[in-house]
Amino acid sequence: MEQDVKITITDREGVSHEVMAPTDMAMNLMEVVRSYELAPEGTIGTCGGMAMCASCQCYVINGIQLPEMQDEEEAMLSEAFYVKENSRLSCQIPITLELEGLEVELAPES
């Protein structure tokens, strides 16, 4: 049974996109942004989703319960630009049913 979750992603131009993300493909949020081409090629996920760059940083707008931040992500965000209280690396957020209704905003390109 295929189940998609609805996620609202605001791109770097401030345009809001409502997308359906599959929960059965082991994708993460950064890959969803890429698959919908919501950020120019080469400006997001440049490390391939290893939490080694902050190009996929996003701000979590609503209070959806996300997986706990791991050390690599925390370390990366401590060196990144434009970091806010609600910053996360989107490559570290797996697409699961719990993300239904998530709203995020892509951080500015650093």
Tab-separated table of N, CA and C in Angstrom:
chain	number	residue	atom	x	y	z
A	1	MET	N	0.837	-1.199	0.000
A	1	MET	CA	0.000	0.000	0.000
A	1	MET	C	0.873	1.250	0.000
A	2	GLU	N	0.717	2.023	-1.037
A	2	GLU	CA	1.542	3.229	-1.154
A	2	GLU	C	0.959	4.349	-0.306
A	3	GLN	N	1.831	4.998	0.430
A	3	GLN	CA	1.337	6.134	1.208
A	3	GLN	C	2.259	7.318	1.044
A	4	ASP	N	1.675	8.396	0.599
A	4	ASP	CA	2.425	9.625	0.450
A	4	ASP	C	2.020	10.572	1.570
A	5	VAL	N	2.930	11.446	1.938
A	5	VAL	CA	2.595	12.472	2.920
A	5	VAL	C	2.664	13.829	2.235
A	6	LYS	N	1.814	14.715	2.704
A	6	LYS	CA	1.781	16.065	2.142
A	6	LYS	C	2.732	16.950	2.933
A	7	ILE	N	3.648	17.584	2.212
A	7	ILE	CA	4.628	18.471	2.851
A	7	ILE	C	4.597	19.807	2.112
A	8	THR	N	4.637	20.889	2.864
A	8	THR	CA	4.683	22.211	2.240
A	8	THR	C	6.103	22.743	2.349
A	9	ILE	N	6.679	23.061	1.203
A	9	ILE	CA	8.067	23.528	1.162
A	9	ILE	C	8.091	24.916	0.544
A	10	THR	N	8.626	25.880	1.290
A	10	THR	CA	8.781	27.232	0.757
A	10	THR	C	10.195	27.351	0.203
A	11	ASP	N	10.299	27.681	-1.076
A	11	ASP	CA	11.623	27.743	-1.702
A	11	ASP	C	12.345	29.047	-1.354
A	12	ARG	N	13.550	29.208	-1.896
A	12	ARG	CA	14.380	30.365	-1.524
A	12	ARG	C	13.859	31.669	-2.098
A	13	GLU	N	12.878	31.585	-3.019
A	13	GLU	CA	12.249	32.802	-3.539
A	13	GLU	C	11.009	33.157	-2.722
A	14	GLY	N	10.700	32.323	-1.724
A	14	GLY	CA	9.530	32.593	-0.900
A	14	GLY	C	8.247	32.013	-1.463
A	15	VAL	N	8.364	31.168	-2.490
A	15	VAL	CA	7.182	30.539	-3.084
A	15	VAL	C	6.901	29.222	-2.374
A	16	SER	N	5.650	29.036	-2.005
A	16	SER	CA	5.252	27.847	-1.259
A	16	SER	C	4.787	26.747	-2.217
A	17	HIS	N	5.281	25.526	-2.013
A	17	HIS	CA	4.925	24.388	-2.850
A	17	HIS	C	4.360	23.282	-1.970
A	18	GLU	N	3.183	22.785	-2.336
A	18	GLU	CA	2.631	21.643	-1.621
A	18	GLU	C	2.997	20.398	-2.416
A	19	VAL	N	3.782	19.507	-1.821
A	19	VAL	CA	4.241	18.331	-2.552
A	19	VAL	C	3.795	17.058	-1.846
A	20	MET	N	3.720	15.997	-2.614
A	20	MET	CA	3.427	14.681	-2.055
A	20	MET	C	4.736	13.896	-2.052
A	21	ALA	N	5.119	13.426	-0.888
A	21	ALA	CA	6.386	12.704	-0.760
A	21	ALA	C	6.096	11.248	-0.414
A	22	PRO	N	6.720	10.317	-1.143
A	22	PRO	CA	6.465	8.895	-0.892
A	22	PRO	C	7.167	8.419	0.372
A	23	THR	N	6.454	7.632	1.163
A	23	THR	CA	7.071	7.107	2.391
A	23	THR	C	7.692	5.738	2.155
A	24	ASP	N	7.515	5.203	0.956
A	24	ASP	CA	7.960	3.821	0.709
A	24	ASP	C	9.233	3.735	-0.125
A	25	MET	N	9.947	4.851	-0.277
A	25	MET	CA	11.135	4.852	-1.129
A	25	MET	C	12.414	5.195	-0.387
A	26	ALA	N	12.335	5.212	0.938
A	26	ALA	CA	13.503	5.534	1.763
A	26	ALA	C	14.148	6.859	1.351
A	27	MET	N	13.309	7.812	1.005
A	27	MET	CA	13.824	9.127	0.627
A	27	MET	C	13.950	10.002	1.867
A	28	ASN	N	14.755	11.063	1.735
A	28	ASN	CA	14.780	12.075	2.778
A	28	ASN	C	14.258	13.380	2.184
A	29	LEU	N	14.078	14.354	3.056
A	29	LEU	CA	13.461	15.613	2.638
A	29	LEU	C	14.293	16.329	1.576
A	30	MET	N	15.627	16.270	1.699
A	30	MET	CA	16.484	16.904	0.690
A	30	MET	C	16.235	16.287	-0.684
A	31	GLU	N	16.081	14.968	-0.751
A	31	GLU	CA	15.843	14.299	-2.037
A	31	GLU	C	14.482	14.671	-2.619
A	32	VAL	N	13.515	14.914	-1.734
A	32	VAL	CA	12.197	15.354	-2.199
A	32	VAL	C	12.312	16.746	-2.819
A	33	VAL	N	13.038	17.640	-2.145
A	33	VAL	CA	13.251	18.996	-2.681
A	33	VAL	C	13.898	18.904	-4.056
A	34	ARG	N	14.896	18.026	-4.170
A	34	ARG	CA	15.573	17.831	-5.454
A	34	ARG	C	14.651	17.258	-6.513
A	35	SER	N	13.864	16.247	-6.142
A	35	SER	CA	13.028	15.594	-7.147
A	35	SER	C	11.959	16.537	-7.684
A	36	TYR	N	11.521	17.483	-6.873
A	36	TYR	CA	10.566	18.485	-7.337
A	36	TYR	C	11.270	19.726	-7.898
A	37	GLU	N	12.607	19.694	-7.912
A	37	GLU	CA	13.414	20.805	-8.438
A	37	GLU	C	13.032	22.138	-7.805
A	38	LEU	N	12.946	22.136	-6.467
A	38	LEU	CA	12.577	23.353	-5.743
A	38	LEU	C	13.790	24.200	-5.402
A	39	ALA	N	14.979	23.714	-5.743
A	39	ALA	CA	16.204	24.497	-5.572
A	39	ALA	C	17.053	24.218	-6.800
A	40	PRO	N	17.776	25.226	-7.301
A	40	PRO	CA	18.591	25.013	-8.497
A	40	PRO	C	19.593	23.875	-8.305
A	41	GLU	N	19.795	23.105	-9.351
A	41	GLU	CA	20.742	21.994	-9.336
A	41	GLU	C	22.090	22.468	-8.799
A	42	GLY	N	22.667	21.691	-7.899
A	42	GLY	CA	23.988	22.039	-7.384
A	42	GLY	C	23.964	22.987	-6.195
A	43	THR	N	22.756	23.431	-5.786
A	43	THR	CA	22.709	24.343	-4.639
A	43	THR	C	22.150	23.649	-3.411
A	44	ILE	N	21.757	22.397	-3.546
A	44	ILE	CA	21.196	21.697	-2.391
A	44	ILE	C	21.698	20.261	-2.376
A	45	GLY	N	22.082	19.798	-1.206
A	45	GLY	CA	22.539	18.423	-1.091
A	45	GLY	C	23.849	18.162	-1.788
A	46	THR	N	24.729	19.151	-1.778
A	46	THR	CA	25.980	19.015	-2.527
A	46	THR	C	26.884	17.906	-1.988
A	47	CYS	N	26.691	17.504	-0.742
A	47	CYS	CA	27.520	16.417	-0.201
A	47	CYS	C	26.865	15.062	-0.400
A	48	GLY	N	25.682	15.055	-1.009
A	48	GLY	CA	25.002	13.791	-1.260
A	48	GLY	C	24.221	13.268	-0.076
A	49	GLY	N	23.938	14.138	0.878
A	49	GLY	CA	23.088	13.727	1.995
A	49	GLY	C	23.834	13.080	3.149
A	50	MET	N	25.112	13.407	3.299
A	50	MET	CA	25.929	12.805	4.357
A	50	MET	C	26.073	13.709	5.581
A	51	ALA	N	25.310	14.794	5.643
A	51	ALA	CA	25.431	15.787	6.721
A	51	ALA	C	26.832	16.379	6.767
A	52	MET	N	27.436	16.551	5.579
A	52	MET	CA	28.795	17.093	5.496
A	52	MET	C	28.801	18.520	4.944
A	53	CYS	N	27.640	19.015	4.579
A	53	CYS	CA	27.552	20.410	4.153
A	53	CYS	C	26.229	20.918	4.685
A	54	ALA	N	25.972	22.181	4.565
A	54	ALA	CA	24.695	22.687	5.082
A	54	ALA	C	23.831	23.217	3.951
A	55	SER	N	24.102	22.757	2.717
A	55	SER	CA	23.370	23.303	1.575
A	55	SER	C	21.886	22.945	1.602
A	56	CYS	N	21.513	21.931	2.384
A	56	CYS	CA	20.103	21.534	2.422
A	56	CYS	C	19.414	22.004	3.692
A	57	GLN	N	20.027	22.948	4.387
A	57	GLN	CA	19.421	23.441	5.628
A	57	GLN	C	18.015	23.969	5.366
A	58	CYS	N	17.109	23.655	6.292
A	58	CYS	CA	15.766	24.206	6.190
A	58	CYS	C	15.293	24.600	7.577
A	59	TYR	N	14.254	25.402	7.590
A	59	TYR	CA	13.641	25.823	8.841
A	59	TYR	C	12.312	25.095	8.981
A	60	VAL	N	12.115	24.474	10.128
A	60	VAL	CA	10.875	23.749	10.369
A	60	VAL	C	9.847	24.732	10.928
A	61	ILE	N	8.771	24.928	10.172
A	61	ILE	CA	7.808	25.973	10.507
A	61	ILE	C	6.790	25.517	11.544
A	62	ASN	N	6.349	24.264	11.445
A	62	ASN	CA	5.316	23.819	12.395
A	62	ASN	C	5.841	22.703	13.283
A	63	GLY	N	5.073	22.405	14.311
A	63	GLY	CA	5.582	21.529	15.366
A	63	GLY	C	5.468	20.041	15.118
A	64	ILE	N	5.808	19.608	13.916
A	64	ILE	CA	5.782	18.170	13.630
A	64	ILE	C	6.962	17.507	14.347
A	65	GLN	N	6.695	16.351	14.941
A	65	GLN	CA	7.755	15.633	15.668
A	65	GLN	C	8.755	15.039	14.677
A	66	LEU	N	9.988	15.523	14.740
A	66	LEU	CA	11.023	15.041	13.831
A	66	LEU	C	11.990	14.141	14.574
A	67	PRO	N	12.720	13.296	13.832
A	67	PRO	CA	13.718	12.469	14.514
A	67	PRO	C	14.738	13.338	15.239
A	68	GLU	N	15.230	12.841	16.338
A	68	GLU	CA	16.240	13.514	17.146
A	68	GLU	C	17.452	13.891	16.284
A	69	MET	N	18.014	15.061	16.529
A	69	MET	CA	19.192	15.482	15.779
A	69	MET	C	20.418	14.678	16.221
A	70	GLN	N	21.161	14.154	15.245
A	70	GLN	CA	22.373	13.409	15.558
A	70	GLN	C	23.578	14.351	15.634
A	71	ASP	N	24.669	13.853	16.188
A	71	ASP	CA	25.868	14.677	16.401
A	71	ASP	C	26.390	15.327	15.123
A	72	GLU	N	26.428	14.550	14.012
A	72	GLU	CA	26.966	15.102	12.764
A	72	GLU	C	26.152	16.311	12.325
A	73	GLU	N	24.832	16.164	12.427
A	73	GLU	CA	23.954	17.256	12.000
A	73	GLU	C	24.149	18.477	12.882
A	74	GLU	N	24.217	18.237	14.176
A	74	GLU	CA	24.405	19.342	15.118
A	74	GLU	C	25.728	20.065	14.858
A	75	ALA	N	26.789	19.274	14.626
A	75	ALA	CA	28.111	19.849	14.355
A	75	ALA	C	28.091	20.679	13.077
A	76	MET	N	27.433	20.160	12.052
A	76	MET	CA	27.362	20.864	10.769
A	76	MET	C	26.605	22.171	10.928
A	77	LEU	N	25.478	22.124	11.632
A	77	LEU	CA	24.679	23.335	11.806
A	77	LEU	C	25.401	24.368	12.668
A	78	SER	N	26.292	23.898	13.551
A	78	SER	CA	27.004	24.864	14.394
A	78	SER	C	27.988	25.694	13.574
A	79	GLU	N	28.314	25.219	12.357
A	79	GLU	CA	29.248	25.969	11.502
A	79	GLU	C	28.549	26.635	10.320
A	80	ALA	N	27.259	26.392	10.177
A	80	ALA	CA	26.556	26.867	8.986
A	80	ALA	C	26.129	28.333	9.139
A	81	PHE	N	25.780	28.926	8.024
A	81	PHE	CA	25.244	30.289	8.008
A	81	PHE	C	23.728	30.255	8.146
A	82	TYR	N	23.150	31.377	8.555
A	82	TYR	CA	21.686	31.549	8.613
A	82	TYR	C	20.990	30.532	9.514
A	83	VAL	N	21.704	30.032	10.514
A	83	VAL	CA	21.107	29.029	11.384
A	83	VAL	C	20.120	29.677	12.350
A	84	LYS	N	18.980	29.044	12.527
A	84	LYS	CA	17.978	29.509	13.487
A	84	LYS	C	17.675	28.377	14.464
A	85	GLU	N	16.870	28.696	15.466
A	85	GLU	CA	16.428	27.698	16.448
A	85	GLU	C	15.823	26.472	15.789
A	86	ASN	N	15.096	26.718	14.687
A	86	ASN	CA	14.345	25.635	14.054
A	86	ASN	C	15.052	25.061	12.820
A	87	SER	N	16.372	25.279	12.727
A	87	SER	CA	17.123	24.755	11.582
A	87	SER	C	17.312	23.253	11.677
A	88	ARG	N	17.200	22.599	10.526
A	88	ARG	CA	17.543	21.182	10.394
A	88	ARG	C	18.209	20.989	9.037
A	89	LEU	N	18.989	19.920	8.918
A	89	LEU	CA	19.481	19.532	7.604
A	89	LEU	C	18.430	18.607	7.003
A	90	SER	N	17.890	18.990	5.855
A	90	SER	CA	16.779	18.205	5.315
A	90	SER	C	17.208	16.799	4.901
A	91	CYS	N	18.512	16.592	4.666
A	91	CYS	CA	18.964	15.233	4.310
A	91	CYS	C	18.892	14.285	5.495
A	92	GLN	N	18.727	14.832	6.698
A	92	GLN	CA	18.661	14.017	7.903
A	92	GLN	C	17.227	13.773	8.365
A	93	ILE	N	16.277	14.138	7.523
A	93	ILE	CA	14.865	13.941	7.865
A	93	ILE	C	14.263	12.909	6.907
A	94	PRO	N	14.158	11.656	7.347
A	94	PRO	CA	13.569	10.640	6.474
A	94	PRO	C	12.077	10.871	6.294
A	95	ILE	N	11.588	10.558	5.101
A	95	ILE	CA	10.164	10.731	4.817
A	95	ILE	C	9.387	9.568	5.440
A	96	THR	N	8.613	9.884	6.458
A	96	THR	CA	7.803	8.879	7.143
A	96	THR	C	6.374	9.411	7.265
A	97	LEU	N	5.464	8.538	7.642
A	97	LEU	CA	4.062	8.950	7.791
A	97	LEU	C	3.909	10.065	8.818
A	98	GLU	N	4.820	10.110	9.784
A	98	GLU	CA	4.747	11.146	10.829
A	98	GLU	C	4.922	12.557	10.273
A	99	LEU	N	5.475	12.677	9.068
A	99	LEU	CA	5.726	14.007	8.501
A	99	LEU	C	4.506	14.616	7.830
A	100	GLU	N	3.388	13.902	7.819
A	100	GLU	CA	2.168	14.438	7.195
A	100	GLU	C	1.898	15.852	7.707
A	101	GLY	N	1.798	16.807	6.755
A	101	GLY	CA	1.482	18.183	7.131
A	101	GLY	C	2.683	19.031	7.497
A	102	LEU	N	3.889	18.464	7.381
A	102	LEU	CA	5.093	19.235	7.718
A	102	LEU	C	5.214	20.477	6.848
A	103	GLU	N	5.665	21.571	7.454
A	103	GLU	CA	5.946	22.796	6.692
A	103	GLU	C	7.370	23.213	6.950
A	104	VAL	N	8.131	23.373	5.875
A	104	VAL	CA	9.514	23.819	6.008
A	104	VAL	C	9.801	24.935	5.020
A	105	GLU	N	10.856	25.667	5.313
A	105	GLU	CA	11.315	26.736	4.438
A	105	GLU	C	12.789	26.501	4.183
A	106	LEU	N	13.204	26.561	2.922
A	106	LEU	CA	14.617	26.364	2.609
A	106	LEU	C	15.425	27.569	3.090
A	107	ALA	N	16.535	27.289	3.737
A	107	ALA	CA	17.412	28.363	4.205
A	107	ALA	C	18.074	29.028	2.989
A	108	PRO	N	18.481	30.303	3.135
A	108	PRO	CA	19.168	30.960	2.014
A	108	PRO	C	20.431	30.196	1.633
A	109	GLU	N	20.817	30.327	0.374
A	109	GLU	CA	22.044	29.689	-0.071
A	109	GLU	C	23.214	30.393	0.590
A	110	SER	N	24.172	29.619	1.143
A	110	SER	CA	25.292	30.315	1.773
A	110	SER	C	26.459	30.425	0.809
